[in-house]
Coordinates of C-alpha atoms and ligand atoms in Angstrom, one line a residue:
X1 CA -74.3 -27.2 19.1
X2 CA -74.6 -27.3 15.2
X3 CA -78.2 -26.1 16.0
X4 CA -77.5 -23.6 18.3
X5 CA -75.0 -21.6 15.6
X6 CA -78.1 -21.5 12.5
X7 CA -80.1 -20.0 15.6
X8 CA -77.7 -17.2 16.1
X9 CA -77.5 -16.3 12.8
X10 CA -81.1 -16.4 11.4
X11 CA -81.2 -14.8 15.3
X12 CA -78.6 -12.0 13.0
X13 CA -80.4 -12.0 9.9
X14 CA -83.5 -11.0 11.8
X15 CA -82.0 -8.1 13.3
X16 CA -80.4 -7.0 10.3
X17 CA -83.5 -7.3 8.4
X18 CA -85.4 -5.4 11.1
X19 CA -83.0 -3.1 11.5
X20 CA -83.6 -2.2 7.9
X21 CA -86.8 -1.8 7.7
X22 CA -87.7 0.6 10.9
X23 CA -84.9 2.8 9.0
X24 CA -87.2 2.9 6.0
X25 CA -89.8 4.1 7.9
X26 CA -88.4 5.9 10.7
X27 CA -86.0 7.7 7.8
X28 CA -88.3 7.5 4.7
X29 CA -86.9 10.9 3.2
X30 CA -83.8 8.5 3.2
X31 CA -86.4 6.0 1.4
X32 CA -88.2 8.8 -0.5
X33 CA -85.8 11.5 -1.5
X34 CA -85.9 14.1 -3.6
X35 CA -89.7 14.2 -4.4
X36 CA -91.5 15.8 -8.0
X37 CA -93.9 15.5 -9.6
X38 CA -95.6 13.8 -12.9
X39 CA -99.0 13.9 -14.0
X40 CA -101.8 12.5 -11.1
X41 CA -98.9 11.8 -8.9
X42 CA -95.7 13.2 -6.2
X43 CA -92.7 10.1 -7.7
X44 CA -90.1 9.8 -5.3
X45 CA -86.5 10.2 -6.4
X46 CA -86.5 6.2 -7.3
X47 CA -89.3 6.0 -9.4
X48 CA -91.7 4.8 -6.6
X49 CA -95.4 6.5 -6.7
X50 CA -95.3 8.6 -3.1
X51 CA -98.2 9.0 -0.6
X52 CA -97.7 10.5 2.6
X53 CA -99.5 10.5 5.4
X54 CA -99.4 12.1 8.8
X55 CA -100.7 14.9 10.8
X56 CA -101.0 18.5 10.2
X57 CA -100.6 20.8 13.4
X58 CA -102.7 23.4 14.8
X59 CA -102.1 26.6 14.2
X60 CA -98.7 28.2 15.5
X61 CA -100.2 31.4 16.9
X62 CA -103.2 29.4 18.9
X63 CA -101.3 26.3 19.7
X64 CA -97.8 26.7 19.7
X65 CA -97.1 24.1 22.6
X66 CA -96.9 21.0 19.6
X67 CA -93.9 23.4 17.6
X68 CA -91.5 20.9 19.5
X69 CA -88.8 18.8 18.3
X70 CA -90.3 15.7 21.2
X71 CA -94.1 15.8 19.4
X72 CA -92.1 15.3 15.9
X73 CA -90.4 12.7 17.1
X74 CA -93.4 11.2 19.4
X75 CA -95.7 11.0 15.5
X76 CA -92.5 9.3 14.0
X77 CA -92.0 6.8 15.7
X78 CA -95.0 6.1 18.2
X79 CA -97.6 7.2 14.7
X80 CA -95.3 6.8 12.3
X81 CA -96.6 9.9 10.5
X82 CA -94.1 10.7 7.2
X83 CA -95.1 14.4 7.4
X84 CA -96.0 17.0 9.4
X85 CA -97.5 20.3 8.5
X86 CA -96.5 23.9 10.0
X87 CA -99.9 25.8 10.1
X88 CA -98.0 29.7 9.8
X89 CA -100.9 31.6 11.8
X90 CA -101.2 34.8 8.9
X91 CA -103.1 37.5 10.0
X92 CA -105.2 37.7 13.1
X93 CA -102.1 38.2 15.9
X94 CA -100.2 36.2 13.7
X95 CA -96.7 36.2 11.2
X96 CA -98.0 39.7 10.3
X97 CA -98.1 41.3 13.6
X98 CA -95.0 39.1 15.2
X99 CA -93.7 37.8 11.7
X100 CA -89.9 36.8 13.8
X101 CA -91.6 34.8 16.9
X102 CA -94.0 32.9 14.4
X103 CA -91.5 31.9 12.1
X104 CA -89.0 31.0 14.7
X105 CA -91.9 28.4 15.0
X106 CA -92.3 27.2 11.9
X107 CA -88.1 26.9 11.7
X108 CA -88.1 24.5 15.1
X109 CA -90.8 21.8 12.7
X110 CA -88.8 22.8 10.3
X111 CA -85.5 21.9 11.5
X112 CA -87.0 18.8 13.9
X113 CA -88.3 17.6 10.6
X114 CA -84.8 17.1 8.7
X115 CA -83.7 16.1 12.0
X116 CA -85.8 13.4 12.3
X117 CA -85.4 12.3 7.7
X118 CA -89.5 13.7 7.5
X119 CA -91.6 15.6 5.4
X120 CA -92.1 19.1 6.4
X121 CA -95.3 21.6 5.1
X122 CA -94.1 24.8 5.5
X123 CA -98.1 26.1 5.2
X124 CA -98.9 29.7 4.7
X125 CA -102.1 29.4 7.1
X126 CA -104.3 32.4 5.6
X127 CA -108.2 32.7 3.9
X128 CA -107.5 36.0 2.6
X129 CA -103.3 35.7 2.1
X130 CA -104.1 37.5 -2.0
X131 CA -104.9 41.0 0.1
X132 CA -100.6 40.6 0.9
X133 CA -98.9 38.9 -1.6
X134 CA -95.5 40.9 -0.6
X135 CA -95.4 39.6 3.2
X136 CA -96.0 35.1 1.4
X137 CA -93.2 37.2 -1.0
X138 CA -90.4 38.0 1.6
X139 CA -90.9 35.2 3.9
X140 CA -90.9 32.0 1.0
X141 CA -88.5 33.7 -0.4
X142 CA -86.1 33.2 2.2
X143 CA -87.5 29.7 3.4
X144 CA -86.9 28.5 0.2
X145 CA -83.5 30.4 0.8
X146 CA -83.1 28.6 3.9
X147 CA -84.1 25.0 3.4
X148 CA -84.3 24.3 -0.5
X149 CA -81.4 22.3 -0.5
X150 CA -83.6 20.1 1.8
X151 CA -85.8 16.9 -0.3
X152 CA -88.2 17.2 3.2
X153 CA -89.3 20.6 2.6
X154 CA -93.2 21.6 0.7
X155 CA -94.4 25.0 0.8
X156 CA -97.8 25.4 1.6
X157 CA -98.5 28.7 -0.4
X158 CA -101.8 29.9 0.7
X159 CA -103.8 27.6 3.4
X160 CA -107.3 28.5 2.3
X161 CA -108.7 30.9 -0.2
X162 CA -112.7 31.7 0.4
X163 CA -115.2 31.8 -1.3
X164 CA -115.5 34.6 -3.6
X165 CA -112.2 34.9 -4.6
X166 CA -111.5 34.4 -8.3
X167 CA -108.8 31.2 -8.9
X168 CA -107.3 32.9 -12.9
X169 CA -107.4 36.7 -11.0
X170 CA -106.7 36.4 -8.0
X171 CA -105.5 33.3 -6.4
X172 CA -103.4 32.2 -9.5
X173 CA -101.2 35.1 -9.5
X174 CA -100.4 35.2 -6.2
X175 CA -100.0 32.1 -6.3
X176 CA -97.1 32.8 -9.2
X177 CA -95.4 35.6 -7.9
X178 CA -94.8 33.6 -4.5
X179 CA -93.3 30.7 -6.7
X180 CA -91.3 32.9 -7.8
X181 CA -89.5 34.0 -5.3
X182 CA -89.0 30.4 -4.1
X183 CA -87.7 29.5 -7.8
X184 CA -85.5 32.1 -6.8
X185 CA -83.5 30.3 -4.8
X186 CA -85.4 26.3 -4.6
X187 CA -85.5 24.9 -8.7
X188 CA -87.9 22.1 -7.6
X189 CA -88.8 21.1 -3.9
X190 CA -92.8 20.6 -5.0
X191 CA -94.9 24.0 -4.3
X192 CA -99.4 22.3 -3.2
X193 CA -101.6 25.8 -4.1
X194 CA -105.0 26.0 -2.5
X195 CA -108.3 26.0 -4.2
X196 CA -111.6 28.5 -4.1
X197 CA -113.6 27.8 -1.7
X198 CA -111.3 26.6 1.5
X199 CA -109.5 24.6 -1.4
X200 CA -111.9 23.0 -3.0
X201 CA -112.4 24.0 -6.5
X202 CA -109.6 21.7 -7.3
X203 CA -111.4 21.4 -10.9
X204 CA -110.6 25.4 -11.7
X205 CA -107.2 25.2 -10.9
X206 CA -107.1 21.7 -13.2
X207 CA -109.0 24.2 -16.0
X208 CA -106.0 26.5 -15.5
X209 CA -102.6 25.1 -14.2
X210 CA -99.5 27.0 -13.2
X211 CA -97.5 26.8 -15.4
X212 CA -94.5 24.6 -13.1
X213 CA -93.4 21.3 -13.0
X214 CA -93.9 20.6 -9.2
X215 CA -97.1 21.8 -8.4
X216 CA -99.5 20.2 -6.4
X217 CA -103.3 21.5 -5.5
X218 CA -105.1 20.7 -2.2
X219 CA -107.8 19.2 -1.9
X220 CA -109.6 20.6 2.6
X221 CA -112.5 18.3 3.4
X222 CA -114.5 17.5 6.7
X223 CA -115.7 14.3 6.1
X224 CA -119.2 14.7 7.5
X225 CA -119.7 18.1 5.8
X226 CA -118.2 16.9 2.9
X227 CA -118.7 13.7 1.2
X228 CA -118.9 12.2 -2.5
X229 CA -119.8 15.6 -4.5
X230 CA -116.1 16.5 -3.8
X231 CA -114.8 13.0 -4.5
X232 CA -116.5 13.7 -7.7
X233 CA -115.0 17.5 -7.4
X234 CA -111.2 15.4 -6.9
X235 CA -111.6 13.0 -10.0
X236 CA -113.5 15.6 -12.6
X237 CA -109.3 17.6 -11.1
X238 CA -107.4 14.9 -11.6
X239 CA -108.8 13.7 -15.0
X240 CA -108.1 16.6 -16.1
X241 CA -104.1 16.2 -15.0
X242 CA -103.3 17.6 -12.1
X243 CA -101.6 16.5 -9.4
X244 CA -103.4 16.7 -5.4
X245 CA -102.4 16.7 -2.0
X246 CA -104.8 16.9 0.6
X247 CA -103.1 18.3 3.6
X248 CA -105.8 18.7 5.5
X249 CA -108.6 17.0 6.6
X250 CA -111.2 16.3 9.6
X251 CA -113.0 13.5 10.4
X252 CA -115.4 15.6 11.6
X253 CA -118.0 18.4 10.3
X254 CA -116.5 21.7 8.7
X255 CA -116.5 23.3 12.2
X256 CA -113.3 20.9 13.4
X257 CA -115.9 20.4 16.2
X258 CA -120.0 18.1 15.5
X259 CA -120.1 14.4 15.1
X260 CA -117.0 12.2 14.1
X261 CA -117.8 9.8 10.9
X262 CA -116.3 7.0 10.9
X263 CA -118.1 5.3 8.2
X264 CA -117.6 9.1 5.9
X265 CA -114.0 9.0 6.8
X266 CA -113.7 5.8 5.7
X267 CA -115.1 6.5 2.5
X268 CA -112.5 9.0 2.0
X269 CA -109.6 6.8 3.2
X270 CA -110.6 4.4 0.3
X271 CA -110.3 7.2 -2.7
X272 CA -106.9 8.7 -1.3
X273 CA -105.9 5.3 -1.4
X274 CA -106.8 4.8 -5.0
X275 CA -105.6 7.6 -6.5
X276 CA -102.2 7.4 -4.0
X277 CA -103.6 10.9 -2.3
X278 CA -101.0 11.9 0.5
X279 CA -103.0 13.3 3.4
X280 CA -102.5 15.2 6.9
X281 CA -105.2 14.9 9.2
X282 CA -106.0 17.9 11.3
X283 CA -104.9 18.4 13.9
X284 CA -102.0 18.6 17.0
X285 CA -104.2 20.0 19.1
X286 CA -105.5 19.7 22.6
X287 CA -108.9 22.2 22.5
X288 CA -112.0 20.6 22.9
X289 CA -113.5 19.8 20.0
X290 CA -114.1 17.1 17.8
X291 CA -110.8 17.2 15.2
X292 CA -108.2 17.4 18.3
X293 CA -106.5 14.6 18.5
X294 CA -105.2 14.5 22.2
X295 CA -107.5 15.7 25.8
X296 CA -107.0 19.1 27.1
X297 CA -103.6 19.5 29.3
X298 CA -101.6 16.9 27.9
X299 CA -98.0 16.1 28.0
X300 CA -95.8 17.3 24.7
X301 CA -95.2 13.5 23.9
X302 CA -95.5 10.4 25.2
X303 CA -99.0 9.6 24.8
X304 CA -101.2 6.5 26.2
X305 CA -104.4 5.5 24.5
X306 CA -106.3 7.5 27.5
X307 CA -104.3 11.1 26.2
X308 CA -105.8 10.6 22.9
X309 CA -109.5 11.5 22.2
X310 CA -111.8 9.2 20.1
X311 CA -110.2 11.1 16.5
X312 CA -106.9 11.1 18.5
X313 CA -107.2 6.7 18.4
X314 CA -109.3 7.0 14.9
X315 CA -106.9 8.0 12.8
X316 CA -103.4 6.7 15.4
X317 CA -104.6 3.3 13.8
X318 CA -105.3 4.4 10.4
X319 CA -101.3 5.6 10.3
X320 CA -99.8 2.5 12.0
X321 CA -101.9 0.4 9.7
X322 CA -101.1 1.8 6.3
X323 CA -97.8 3.0 7.4
X324 CA -96.2 -0.3 7.5
X325 CA -92.1 -0.4 6.9
X326 CA -92.2 0.3 2.3
X327 CA -89.4 -3.1 2.1
X328 CA -89.2 -4.6 -1.2
X329 CA -87.1 -7.5 -2.2
X330 CA -83.8 -6.5 -4.2
X331 CA -84.8 -2.4 -4.2
X332 CA -81.9 -0.6 -2.4
Ligands
MG401 MG1 -84.5 21.7 -4.0

């Protein structure tokens, strides 16, 4: 009889503890709160060093179907994503031609992320954003006005500038202008800036960084094409004091297709973990190419292993093994 009582008590304790663990994982924003930047790191409101891991959606104008709550919820619950990147296509039948249509997709994803307690990146998915700063300023001003009070949101103001655009003369002044329109409404959420050569030349930004305490710089890589030389570039930038966020990477070739490089990606994972660099994998898509996590024509959620591509299986495994519940004894 006494034993029964103890077993019951232990069961209750286990139940309470596991629900705490789950809620810590399932509402990462509650756990970390308002993020900020300190030296090379993203910090939580409570002083933790934060490394977020999650998925990037595909260009919004070409793959709108995964811009919905049920996909996000599945990515949170089954994949343990703590961050989602909404990649709003700007040119090529994107936001510039259909502002309301594209903005609505982004808002659907941001609203879902807020509801689900996930971090979310509002990504201006463009290679030539500096040519039309007015459009970006208008868009990000609206986003900051609407979402600046939520700790969930990051603003990525320029996905991938091309090779021949100077950081100092073009990308930086553009980013500063857009940041100004964000800061009118939102004084503190983190802004992510792109760098030259498809967001690879982060050391150029580190030499002339933007004067705002909550800015990080994005580094993009495709593991089979970009290896040690790019990690050296990242280290060089961090040595100068800036923080990085890999808002997009592929486990394949730079085209998003070709070979899947398990070993090369593993080397990057080790590097990212060592420096606590947050990441989003490219991409939530059923386009027939190596980078996609889904085989063609799959449902919006509830995926079985057979629905996933080799890349989907590989990335999901990494997310599940690393994004474990963040419970520390004695800590709130
Ligand atoms: Mg804010």
